[in-house]
Coordinates of C-alpha atoms and ligand atoms in Angstrom, one line a residue:
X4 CA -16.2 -58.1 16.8
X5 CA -16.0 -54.4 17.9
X6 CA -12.9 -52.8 18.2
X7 CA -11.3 -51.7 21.6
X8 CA -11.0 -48.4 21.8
X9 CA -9.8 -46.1 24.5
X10 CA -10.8 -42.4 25.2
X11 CA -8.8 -39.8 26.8
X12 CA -10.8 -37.5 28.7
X13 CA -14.5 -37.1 29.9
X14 CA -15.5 -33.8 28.6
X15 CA -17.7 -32.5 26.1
X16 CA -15.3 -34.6 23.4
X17 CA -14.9 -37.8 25.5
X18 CA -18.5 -38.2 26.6
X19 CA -19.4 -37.9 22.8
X20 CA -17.7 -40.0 21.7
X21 CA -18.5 -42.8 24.1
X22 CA -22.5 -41.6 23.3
X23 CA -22.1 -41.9 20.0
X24 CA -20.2 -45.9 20.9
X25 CA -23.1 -46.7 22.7
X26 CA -26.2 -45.7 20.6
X27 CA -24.1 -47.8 17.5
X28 CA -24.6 -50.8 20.5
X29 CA -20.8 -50.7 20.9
X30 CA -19.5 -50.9 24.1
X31 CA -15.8 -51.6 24.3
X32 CA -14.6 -48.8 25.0
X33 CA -12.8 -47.1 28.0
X34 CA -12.8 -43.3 29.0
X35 CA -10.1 -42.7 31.1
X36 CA -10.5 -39.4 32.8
X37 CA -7.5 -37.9 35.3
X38 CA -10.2 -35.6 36.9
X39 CA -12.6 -37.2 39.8
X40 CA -15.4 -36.2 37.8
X41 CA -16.7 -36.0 34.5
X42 CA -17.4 -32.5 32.8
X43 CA -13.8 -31.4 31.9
X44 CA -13.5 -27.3 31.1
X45 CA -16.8 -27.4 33.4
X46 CA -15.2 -29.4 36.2
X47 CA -12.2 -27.6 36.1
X48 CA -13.8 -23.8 36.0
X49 CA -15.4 -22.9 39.4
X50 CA -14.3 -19.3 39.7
X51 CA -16.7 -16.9 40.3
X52 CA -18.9 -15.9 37.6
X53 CA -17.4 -18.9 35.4
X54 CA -20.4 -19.2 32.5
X55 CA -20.1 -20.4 28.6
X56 CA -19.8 -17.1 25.9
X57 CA -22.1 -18.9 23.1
X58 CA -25.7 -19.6 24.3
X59 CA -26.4 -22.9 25.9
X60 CA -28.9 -23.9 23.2
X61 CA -26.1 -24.2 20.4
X62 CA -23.6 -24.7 23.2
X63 CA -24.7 -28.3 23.8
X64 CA -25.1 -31.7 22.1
X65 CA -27.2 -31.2 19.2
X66 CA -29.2 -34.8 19.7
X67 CA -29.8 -33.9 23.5
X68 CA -31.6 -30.6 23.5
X69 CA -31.9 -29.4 26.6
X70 CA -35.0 -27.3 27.2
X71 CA -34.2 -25.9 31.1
X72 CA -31.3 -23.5 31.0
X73 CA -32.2 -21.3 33.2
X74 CA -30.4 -18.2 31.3
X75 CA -28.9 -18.0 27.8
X76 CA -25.3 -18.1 29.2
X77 CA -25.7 -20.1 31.9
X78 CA -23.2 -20.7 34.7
X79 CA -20.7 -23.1 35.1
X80 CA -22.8 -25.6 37.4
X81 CA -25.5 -25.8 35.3
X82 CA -23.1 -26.8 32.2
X83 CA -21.4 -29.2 34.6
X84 CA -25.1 -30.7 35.6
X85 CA -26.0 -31.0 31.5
X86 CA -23.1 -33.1 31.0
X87 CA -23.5 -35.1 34.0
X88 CA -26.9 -35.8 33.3
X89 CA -25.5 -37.1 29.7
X90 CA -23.2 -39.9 31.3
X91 CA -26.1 -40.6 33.5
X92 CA -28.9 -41.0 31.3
X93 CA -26.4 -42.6 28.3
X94 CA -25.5 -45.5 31.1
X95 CA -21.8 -44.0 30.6
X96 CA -20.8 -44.5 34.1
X97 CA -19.6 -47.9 34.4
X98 CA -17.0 -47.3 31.5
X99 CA -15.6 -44.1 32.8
X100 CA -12.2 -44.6 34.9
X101 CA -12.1 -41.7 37.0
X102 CA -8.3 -40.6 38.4
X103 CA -7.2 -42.5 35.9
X104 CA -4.4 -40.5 33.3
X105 CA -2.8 -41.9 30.4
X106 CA 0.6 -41.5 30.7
X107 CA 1.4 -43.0 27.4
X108 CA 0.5 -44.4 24.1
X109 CA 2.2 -47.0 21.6
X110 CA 1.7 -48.1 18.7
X111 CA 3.0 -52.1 18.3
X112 CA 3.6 -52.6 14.7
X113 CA 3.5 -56.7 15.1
X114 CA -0.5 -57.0 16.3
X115 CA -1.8 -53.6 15.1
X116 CA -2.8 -52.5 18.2
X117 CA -2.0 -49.7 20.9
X118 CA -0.1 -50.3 24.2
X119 CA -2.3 -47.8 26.8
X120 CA -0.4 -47.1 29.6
X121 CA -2.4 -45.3 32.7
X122 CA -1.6 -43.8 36.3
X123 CA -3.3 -43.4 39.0
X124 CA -4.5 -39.4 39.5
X125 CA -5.1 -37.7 42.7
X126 CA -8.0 -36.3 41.2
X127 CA -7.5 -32.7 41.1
X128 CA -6.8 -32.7 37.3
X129 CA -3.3 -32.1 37.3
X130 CA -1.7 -35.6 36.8
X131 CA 0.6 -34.4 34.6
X132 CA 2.3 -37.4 33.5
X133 CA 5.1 -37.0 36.0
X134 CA 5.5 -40.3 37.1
X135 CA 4.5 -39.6 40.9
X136 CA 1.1 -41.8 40.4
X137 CA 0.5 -45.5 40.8
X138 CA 1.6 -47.2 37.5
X139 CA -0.9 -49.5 36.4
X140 CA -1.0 -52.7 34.0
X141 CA -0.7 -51.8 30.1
X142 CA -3.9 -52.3 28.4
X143 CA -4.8 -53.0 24.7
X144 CA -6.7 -51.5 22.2
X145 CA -7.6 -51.1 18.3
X146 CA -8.0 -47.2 18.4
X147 CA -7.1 -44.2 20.2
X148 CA -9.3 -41.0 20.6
X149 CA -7.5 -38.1 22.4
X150 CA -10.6 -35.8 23.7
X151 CA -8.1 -33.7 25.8
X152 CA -9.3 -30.5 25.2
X153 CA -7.4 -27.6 24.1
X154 CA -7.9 -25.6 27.4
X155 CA -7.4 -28.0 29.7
X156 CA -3.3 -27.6 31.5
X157 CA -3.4 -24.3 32.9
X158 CA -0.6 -21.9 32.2
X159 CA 1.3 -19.9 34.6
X160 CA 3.4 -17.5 33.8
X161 CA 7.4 -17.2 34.3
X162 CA 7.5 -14.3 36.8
X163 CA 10.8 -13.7 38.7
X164 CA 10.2 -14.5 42.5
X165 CA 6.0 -16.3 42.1
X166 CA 7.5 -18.2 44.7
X167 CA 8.2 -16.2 47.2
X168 CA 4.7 -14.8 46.9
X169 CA 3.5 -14.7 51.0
X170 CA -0.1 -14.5 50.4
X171 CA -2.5 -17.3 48.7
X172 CA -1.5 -17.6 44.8
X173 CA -3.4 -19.9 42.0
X174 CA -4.6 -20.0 38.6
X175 CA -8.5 -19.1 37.8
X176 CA -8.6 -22.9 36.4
X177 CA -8.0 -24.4 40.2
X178 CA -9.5 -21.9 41.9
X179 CA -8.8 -21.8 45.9
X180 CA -12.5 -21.6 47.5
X181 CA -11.0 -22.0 50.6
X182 CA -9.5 -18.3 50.2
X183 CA -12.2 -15.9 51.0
X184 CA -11.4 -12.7 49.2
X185 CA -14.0 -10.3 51.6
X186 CA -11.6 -7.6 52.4
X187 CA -8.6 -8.7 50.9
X188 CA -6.5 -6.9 48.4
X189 CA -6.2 -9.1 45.0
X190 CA -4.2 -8.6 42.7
X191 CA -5.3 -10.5 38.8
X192 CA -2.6 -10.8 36.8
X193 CA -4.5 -11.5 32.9
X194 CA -7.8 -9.8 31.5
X195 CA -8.5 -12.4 29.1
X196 CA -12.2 -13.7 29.2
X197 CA -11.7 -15.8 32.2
X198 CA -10.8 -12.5 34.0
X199 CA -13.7 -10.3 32.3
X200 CA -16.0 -13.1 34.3
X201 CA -14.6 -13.1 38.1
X202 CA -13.3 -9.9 38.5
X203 CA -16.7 -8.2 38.5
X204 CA -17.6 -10.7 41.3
X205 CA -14.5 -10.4 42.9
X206 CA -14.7 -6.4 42.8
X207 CA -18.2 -6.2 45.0
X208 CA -16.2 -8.2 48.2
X209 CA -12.4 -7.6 47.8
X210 CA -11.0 -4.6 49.8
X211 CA -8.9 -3.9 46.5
X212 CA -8.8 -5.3 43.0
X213 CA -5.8 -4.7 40.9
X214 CA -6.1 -5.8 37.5
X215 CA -2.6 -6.5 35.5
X216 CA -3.3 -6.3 31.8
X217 CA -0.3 -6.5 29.3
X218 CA -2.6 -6.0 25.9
X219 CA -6.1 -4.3 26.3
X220 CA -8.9 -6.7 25.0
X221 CA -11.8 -6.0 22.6
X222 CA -14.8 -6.3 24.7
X223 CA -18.3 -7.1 23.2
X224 CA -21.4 -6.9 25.2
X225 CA -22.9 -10.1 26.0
X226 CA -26.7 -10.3 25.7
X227 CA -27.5 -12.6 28.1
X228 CA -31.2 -13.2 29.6
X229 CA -32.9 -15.3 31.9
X230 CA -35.2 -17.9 30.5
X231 CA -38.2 -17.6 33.0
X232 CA -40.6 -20.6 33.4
X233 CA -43.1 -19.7 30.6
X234 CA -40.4 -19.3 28.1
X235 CA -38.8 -22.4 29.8
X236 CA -42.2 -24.7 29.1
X237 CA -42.4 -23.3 25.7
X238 CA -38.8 -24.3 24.7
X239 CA -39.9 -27.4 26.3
X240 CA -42.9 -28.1 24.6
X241 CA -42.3 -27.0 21.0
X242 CA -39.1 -28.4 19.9
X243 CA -39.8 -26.7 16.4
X244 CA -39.3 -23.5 18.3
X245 CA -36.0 -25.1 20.3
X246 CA -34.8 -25.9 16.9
X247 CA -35.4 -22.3 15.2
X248 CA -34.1 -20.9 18.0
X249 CA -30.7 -23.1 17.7
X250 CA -30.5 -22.7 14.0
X251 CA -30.9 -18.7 14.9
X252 CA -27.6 -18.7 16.7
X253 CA -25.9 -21.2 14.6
X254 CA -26.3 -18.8 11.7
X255 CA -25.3 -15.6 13.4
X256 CA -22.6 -17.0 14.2
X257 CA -21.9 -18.0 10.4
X258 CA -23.4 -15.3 9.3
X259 CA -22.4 -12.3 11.3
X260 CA -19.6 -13.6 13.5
X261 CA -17.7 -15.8 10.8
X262 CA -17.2 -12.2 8.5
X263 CA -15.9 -10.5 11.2
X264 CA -12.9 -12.5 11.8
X265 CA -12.3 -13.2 7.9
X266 CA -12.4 -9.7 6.9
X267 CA -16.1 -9.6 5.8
X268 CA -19.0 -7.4 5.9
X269 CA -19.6 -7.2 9.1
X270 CA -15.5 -6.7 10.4
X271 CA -16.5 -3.1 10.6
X272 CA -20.0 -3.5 12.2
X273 CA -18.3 -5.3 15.3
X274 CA -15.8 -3.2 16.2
X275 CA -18.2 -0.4 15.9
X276 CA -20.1 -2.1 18.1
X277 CA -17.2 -3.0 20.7
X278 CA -16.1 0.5 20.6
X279 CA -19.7 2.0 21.0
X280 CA -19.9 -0.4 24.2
X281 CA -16.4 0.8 25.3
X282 CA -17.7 4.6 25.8
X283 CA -20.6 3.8 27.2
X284 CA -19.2 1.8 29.9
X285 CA -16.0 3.8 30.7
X286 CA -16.5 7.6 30.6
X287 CA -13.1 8.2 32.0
X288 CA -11.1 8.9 28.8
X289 CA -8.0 8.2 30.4
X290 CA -9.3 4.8 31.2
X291 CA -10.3 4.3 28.2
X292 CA -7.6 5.1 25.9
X293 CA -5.8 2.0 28.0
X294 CA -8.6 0.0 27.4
X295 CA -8.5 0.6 23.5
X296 CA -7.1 -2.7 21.8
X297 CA -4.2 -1.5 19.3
X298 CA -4.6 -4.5 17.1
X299 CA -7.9 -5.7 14.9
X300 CA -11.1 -7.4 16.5
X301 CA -10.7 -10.6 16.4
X302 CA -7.1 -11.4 16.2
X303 CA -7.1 -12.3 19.6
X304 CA -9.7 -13.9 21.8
X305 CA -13.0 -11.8 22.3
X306 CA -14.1 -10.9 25.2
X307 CA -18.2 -11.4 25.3
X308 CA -18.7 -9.7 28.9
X309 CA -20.8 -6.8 30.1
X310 CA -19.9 -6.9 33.6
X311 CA -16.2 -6.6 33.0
X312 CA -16.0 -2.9 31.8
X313 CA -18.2 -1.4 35.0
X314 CA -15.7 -3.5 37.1
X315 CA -13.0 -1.9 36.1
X316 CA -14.7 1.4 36.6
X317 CA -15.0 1.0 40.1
X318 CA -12.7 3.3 42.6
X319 CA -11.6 0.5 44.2
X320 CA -10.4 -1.4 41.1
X321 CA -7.5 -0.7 38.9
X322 CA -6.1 -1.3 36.0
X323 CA -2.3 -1.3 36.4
X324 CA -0.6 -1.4 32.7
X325 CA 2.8 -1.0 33.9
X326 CA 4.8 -3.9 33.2
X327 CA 5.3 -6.3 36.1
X328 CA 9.4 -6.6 36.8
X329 CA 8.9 -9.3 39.5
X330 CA 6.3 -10.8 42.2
X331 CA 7.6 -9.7 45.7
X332 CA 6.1 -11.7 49.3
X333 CA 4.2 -8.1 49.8
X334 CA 2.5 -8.1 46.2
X335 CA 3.6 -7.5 42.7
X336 CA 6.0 -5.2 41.9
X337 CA 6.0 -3.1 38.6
X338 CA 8.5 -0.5 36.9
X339 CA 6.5 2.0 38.9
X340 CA 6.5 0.5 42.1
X341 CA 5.0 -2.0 44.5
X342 CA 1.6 -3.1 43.9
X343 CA 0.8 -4.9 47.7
X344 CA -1.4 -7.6 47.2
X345 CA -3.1 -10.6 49.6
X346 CA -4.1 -12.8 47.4
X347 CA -2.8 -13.6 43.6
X348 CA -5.0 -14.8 41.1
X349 CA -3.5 -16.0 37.9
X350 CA -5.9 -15.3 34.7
X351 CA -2.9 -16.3 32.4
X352 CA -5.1 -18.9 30.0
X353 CA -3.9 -22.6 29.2
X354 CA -1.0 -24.1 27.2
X355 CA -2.8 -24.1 24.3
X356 CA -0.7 -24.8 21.9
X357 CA 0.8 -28.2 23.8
X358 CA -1.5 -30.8 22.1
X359 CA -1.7 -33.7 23.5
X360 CA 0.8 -33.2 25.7
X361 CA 2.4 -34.7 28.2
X362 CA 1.2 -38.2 27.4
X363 CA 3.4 -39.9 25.3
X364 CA 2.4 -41.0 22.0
X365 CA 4.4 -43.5 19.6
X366 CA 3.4 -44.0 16.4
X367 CA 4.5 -46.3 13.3
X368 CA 8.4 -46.8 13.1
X369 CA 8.7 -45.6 16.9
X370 CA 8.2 -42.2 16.2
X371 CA 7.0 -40.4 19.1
X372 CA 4.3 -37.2 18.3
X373 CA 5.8 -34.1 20.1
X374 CA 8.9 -35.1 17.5
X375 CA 6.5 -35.3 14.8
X376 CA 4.8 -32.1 15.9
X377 CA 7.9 -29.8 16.4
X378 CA 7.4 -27.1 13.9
X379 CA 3.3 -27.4 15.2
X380 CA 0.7 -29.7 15.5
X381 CA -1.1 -30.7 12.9
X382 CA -3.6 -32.9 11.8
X383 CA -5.4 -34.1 8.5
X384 CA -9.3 -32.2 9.5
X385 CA -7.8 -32.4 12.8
X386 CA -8.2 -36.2 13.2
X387 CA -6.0 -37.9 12.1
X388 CA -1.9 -37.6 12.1
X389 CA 0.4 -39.8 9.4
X390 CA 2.3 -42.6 11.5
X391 CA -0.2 -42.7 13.9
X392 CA -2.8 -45.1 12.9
X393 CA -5.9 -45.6 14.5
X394 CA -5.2 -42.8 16.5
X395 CA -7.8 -40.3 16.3
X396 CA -8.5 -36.6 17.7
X397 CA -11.1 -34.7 19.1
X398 CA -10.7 -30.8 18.9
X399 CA -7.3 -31.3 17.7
X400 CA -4.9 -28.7 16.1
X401 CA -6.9 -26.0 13.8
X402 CA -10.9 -27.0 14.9
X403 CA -10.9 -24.1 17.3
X404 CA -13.5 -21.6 16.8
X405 CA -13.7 -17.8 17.9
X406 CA -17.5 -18.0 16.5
X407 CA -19.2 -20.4 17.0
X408 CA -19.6 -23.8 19.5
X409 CA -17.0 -26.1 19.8
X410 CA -19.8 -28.8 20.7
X411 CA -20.6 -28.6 16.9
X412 CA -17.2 -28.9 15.9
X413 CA -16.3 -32.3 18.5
X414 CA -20.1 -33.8 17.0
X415 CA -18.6 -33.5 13.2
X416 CA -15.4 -35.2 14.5
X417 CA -17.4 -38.1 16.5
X418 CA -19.3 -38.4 13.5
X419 CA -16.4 -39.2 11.2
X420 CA -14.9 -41.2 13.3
X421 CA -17.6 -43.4 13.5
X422 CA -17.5 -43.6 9.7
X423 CA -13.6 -45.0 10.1
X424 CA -14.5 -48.2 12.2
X425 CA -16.1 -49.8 9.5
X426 CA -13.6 -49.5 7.6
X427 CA -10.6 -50.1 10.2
X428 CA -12.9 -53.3 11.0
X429 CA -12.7 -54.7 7.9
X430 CA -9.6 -53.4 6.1
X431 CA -6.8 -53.2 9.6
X432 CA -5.2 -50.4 11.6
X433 CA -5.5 -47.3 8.9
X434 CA -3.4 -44.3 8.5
X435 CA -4.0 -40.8 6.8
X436 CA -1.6 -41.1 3.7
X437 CA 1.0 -37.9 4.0
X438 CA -0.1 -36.7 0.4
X439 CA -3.7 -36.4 1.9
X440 CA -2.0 -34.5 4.9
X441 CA -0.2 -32.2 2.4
X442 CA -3.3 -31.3 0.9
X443 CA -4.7 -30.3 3.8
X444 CA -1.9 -28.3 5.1
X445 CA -2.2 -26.3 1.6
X446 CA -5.7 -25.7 2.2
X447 CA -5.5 -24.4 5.5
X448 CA -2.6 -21.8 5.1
X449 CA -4.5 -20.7 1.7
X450 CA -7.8 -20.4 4.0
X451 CA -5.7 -18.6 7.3
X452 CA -4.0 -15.8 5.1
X453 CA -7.6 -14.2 5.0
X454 CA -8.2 -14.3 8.9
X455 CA -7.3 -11.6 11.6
X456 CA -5.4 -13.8 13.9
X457 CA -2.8 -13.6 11.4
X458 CA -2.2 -9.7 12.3
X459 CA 0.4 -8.4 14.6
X460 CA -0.7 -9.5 18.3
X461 CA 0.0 -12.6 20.1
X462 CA -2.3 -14.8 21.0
X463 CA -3.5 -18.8 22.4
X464 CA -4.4 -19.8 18.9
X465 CA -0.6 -19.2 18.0
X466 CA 2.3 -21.4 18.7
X467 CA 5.8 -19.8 19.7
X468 CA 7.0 -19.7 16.3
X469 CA 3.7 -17.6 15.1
X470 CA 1.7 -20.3 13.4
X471 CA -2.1 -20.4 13.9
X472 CA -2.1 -23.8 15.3
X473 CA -5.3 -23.9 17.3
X474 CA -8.2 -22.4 15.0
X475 CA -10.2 -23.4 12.1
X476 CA -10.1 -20.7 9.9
X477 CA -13.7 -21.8 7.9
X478 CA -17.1 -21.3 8.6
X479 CA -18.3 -24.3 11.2
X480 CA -20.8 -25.5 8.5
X481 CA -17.5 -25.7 5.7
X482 CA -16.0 -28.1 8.5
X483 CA -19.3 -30.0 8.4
X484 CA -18.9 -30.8 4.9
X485 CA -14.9 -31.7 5.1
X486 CA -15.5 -34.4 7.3
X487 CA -19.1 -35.6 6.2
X488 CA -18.2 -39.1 5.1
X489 CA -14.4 -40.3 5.8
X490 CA -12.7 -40.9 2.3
X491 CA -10.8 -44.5 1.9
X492 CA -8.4 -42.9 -0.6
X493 CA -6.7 -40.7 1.9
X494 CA -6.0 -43.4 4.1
X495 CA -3.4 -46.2 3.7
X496 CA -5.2 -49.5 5.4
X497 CA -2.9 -52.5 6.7
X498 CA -5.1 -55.3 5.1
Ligands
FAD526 P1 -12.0 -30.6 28.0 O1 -13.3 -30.1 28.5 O2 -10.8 -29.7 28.3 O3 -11.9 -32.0 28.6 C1 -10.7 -32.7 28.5 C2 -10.6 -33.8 29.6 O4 -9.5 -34.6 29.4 C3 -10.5 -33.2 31.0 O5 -11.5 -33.8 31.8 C4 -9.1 -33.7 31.4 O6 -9.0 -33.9 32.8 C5 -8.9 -35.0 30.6 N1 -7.6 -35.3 30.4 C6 -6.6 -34.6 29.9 N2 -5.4 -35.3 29.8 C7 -5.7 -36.5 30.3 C8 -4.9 -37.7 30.4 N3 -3.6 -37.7 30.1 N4 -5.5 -38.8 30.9 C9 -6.8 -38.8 31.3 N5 -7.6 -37.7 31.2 C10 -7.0 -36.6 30.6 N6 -16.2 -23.2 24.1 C11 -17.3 -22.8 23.4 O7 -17.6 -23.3 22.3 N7 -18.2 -22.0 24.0 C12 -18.0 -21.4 25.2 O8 -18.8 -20.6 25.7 C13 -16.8 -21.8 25.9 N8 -16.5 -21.3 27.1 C14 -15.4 -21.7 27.8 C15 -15.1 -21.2 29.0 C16 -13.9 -21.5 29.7 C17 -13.7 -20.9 31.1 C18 -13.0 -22.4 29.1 C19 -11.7 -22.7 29.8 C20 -13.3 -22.9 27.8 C21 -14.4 -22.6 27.2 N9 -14.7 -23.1 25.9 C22 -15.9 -22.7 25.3 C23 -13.9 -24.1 25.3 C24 -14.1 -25.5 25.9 O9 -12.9 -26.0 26.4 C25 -14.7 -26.4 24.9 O10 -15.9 -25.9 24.5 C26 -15.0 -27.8 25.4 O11 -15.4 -27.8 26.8 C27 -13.9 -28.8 25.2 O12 -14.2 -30.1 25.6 P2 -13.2 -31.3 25.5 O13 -13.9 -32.5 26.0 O14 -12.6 -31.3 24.1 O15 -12.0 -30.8 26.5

């Protein structure tokens, strides 16, 4: 018989998962999905100018190649259509509970299974796990996979006085189309790369842009193209050449990208690069000189943007360094003075380092995972936590990338995780064995101490107490090999 399993979420994670379910002919499963629709960082992300930074061909399931973007980066919507398109043509609909969020998890020792425990959502993605939605009946299952995203609960920032704000405020992630911003004077408080994508579409209507930045970003231009039809039929037609051109990226990525964040070869190449693209796009040297990152490439987020630096450029855009004291009804106010502003827009990023969180998870012995992950989260590849069995993750702690697709990185996950149910099948609930865990955790801090997120800057793939929680510090195609086949011996199995 096939195991029950539940899935959290109905993004790129969730929807592989359930594809990979179904091709193996095994259809009891669930995806419960707080959000109305289906598509997750693509549902969510409707600001202007919201696009993927790694090209579409990589930046998609490898086993439905998609020959029609209509650009190399394409935008938001057409992302969004991909993935609908995949729970369409998979037959993924009926098993998809929409405003549905699981509010908790527990492990019952006595039949092996988990306790699921969902809410009704109003379907704006913020459920939260507050209680204030329609409890629903517990529901069984053998195994748990979390596809919750890393990016997915926005985070807003602690500002003295956001509340008494006057004009329209919200968060990039939720953004307000019912605010038009013709005329208006906005003030963007971030200039991560959610930032380096609106503000440039923002800039051409708003009366005034001021941009807020606390650290300056390295920028790297992004080479972005339109596939026209010809190219279009020919992708289409000659899947050799869709492949090549996939296995192209993959490998500048590994190739090119990977050394540049692990202090290789080509460290020194990129920010030559970044830099060469700074002067050319910002002659004023003032401006520049605050636009000059003070930390190494790479330790933080990069922006891949070539709109973003002309934005900023612009006479009617600045960017205001001065530190914000507090937000005032009129606008933001800084150590230099009021900043008027009608409309707020929060670029502030997501709390990244909250896995999991705010469902509730039990585990073995009633122990719940935030307690388990106080010092961090962490996972054994990422999948799977000791105590926890049968519980398994999708881009959980450390499978972050800053070069290359995350898509890649969810498939090798789905993949190993369909190597466990045999096993759970026949042996009972299994459990990574802490001495495995160990390992790993040795492995990984050997591995991080060459990478540049560990230099002085602060940054989403750190948790409060400075540890790299959120990226894999390998190349994607080492994390391929880690978790090619799941290994029996590092798992304790009830039968
Ligand atoms: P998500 O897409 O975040 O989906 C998680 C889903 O889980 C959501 O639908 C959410 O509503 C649901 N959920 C959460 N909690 C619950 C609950 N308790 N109950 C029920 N449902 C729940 N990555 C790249 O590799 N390349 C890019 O170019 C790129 N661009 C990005 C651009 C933006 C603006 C952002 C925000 C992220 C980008 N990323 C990019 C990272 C991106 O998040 C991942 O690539 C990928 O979309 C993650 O998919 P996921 O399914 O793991 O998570």
């Amino acid at each position: 018989m096939s195991p029950r399993i539940a899935i959290i979420g109905a993004g790129f994670g969730g929807l592989c998962m359930a594809i990979q379910l179904e091709r193996a002919g095994i259809r009891s499963y669930t995806i419960f999905e707080k959000g109305a629709g289906v598509g997750g960082t693509w549902r969510d992300n409707t600001y202007p100018g919201a696009g993927c930074d790694i090209p579409s061909h990589l930046y998609s399931f490898s086993f439905e190649r998609y020959s029609s973007w209509t650009r190399r980066y394409p935008g938001q919507p057409e992302i969004l259509g991909y993935l609908e398109g995949c729970a369409d043509s998979y037959g993924l609909r009926p098993r998809i509970r929409l405003n549905t969020e699981v509010v908790s998890a527990a492990f019952d020792e006595a039949s092996g299974r988990w306790r699921v425990r969902t809410a009704s959502a109003n379907g704006d993605g913020d459920g939260d796990a507050n209680g204030d939605g329609e409890k629903n009946e517990d529901e069984v299952f053998d195994v748990v996979v979390s596809a919750m995203g890393q990016l997915n609960r926005p985070y807003l920032p602690d500002i003295p006085g956001m509340s008494s704000f006057a004009g329209a405020a919200f968060h990039s992630a939720r953004w307000d189309h019912s605010q038009d911003l013709t005329g208006r004077r906005v003030a963007v408080i971030g200039n991560g790369s959610s930032a380096a994508q609106f503000v440039p579409k923002v800039a051409e209507v708003a009366a005034h842009l001021d941009v807020f930045q606390r650290t300056a970003n390295w920028v790297v231009p992004k080479p972005d193209a339109v596939f026209g039809p010809r190219m279009r039929a020919a992708l289409h037609r000659m899947p050799l050449l869709r492949r090549a051109y996939r296995e192209w990226l993959y490998r500048y990525g590994e190739n090119t990208l990977y050394p540049a964040l692990a202090g290789g070869w080509s460290a020194d190449l990129v920010r030559r690069r970044a830099l060469e693209h700074l002067h050319a796009q910002v002659p004023d040297p003032e401006l520049r000189a605050r636009l000059t990152p003070g930390y190494p490439l790479g330790c933080k987020r990069v922006v891949i943007d070539s709109g973003f630096y002309p934005a900023l450029t612009r006479p009617d855009v600045d960017v205001v360094t001065d530190p914000i004291t507090r937000i005032v009804p009129e606008g933001v106010r800084t150590v230099a003075g009021l900043r008027e502003a009608d409309v707020i827009v929060y670029a502030t990023g997501f709390r990244t380092s909250e896995f999991l969180a705010p469902v509730r998870i039990t585990g073995r012995g009633g122990r719940g995972l935030a307690e388990e992950w106080r010092e961090g989260a962490e996972a054994y590849l990422g999948i799977a936590v000791p105590r926890f069995p049968n519980l398994f993750l999708l881009y959980g702690p450390n499978t972050n990338l800053g070069h290359n697709s995350i898509v890649f990185m969810i498939e090798c996950q789905v993949r190993y995780i369909m190597g466990c149910l045999p096993h759970l099948a026949a042996r009972g609930p299994m459990e990574v064995r802490p001495e495995a865990m160990a390992t790993w955790r040795r492995s990984l801090e050997r591995a991080m101490g060459r990478m540049v997120w560990q230099a002085g800057c602060a940054s989403w793939y750190k948790n409060e107490a400075g540890r790299v929680t959120n990226n894999w510090p390998g190349t994607a195609s080492l994390y391929r090999r880690v978790t090619g086949a799941p290994r029996p011996d590092a798992f304790h199995f009830a039968r």
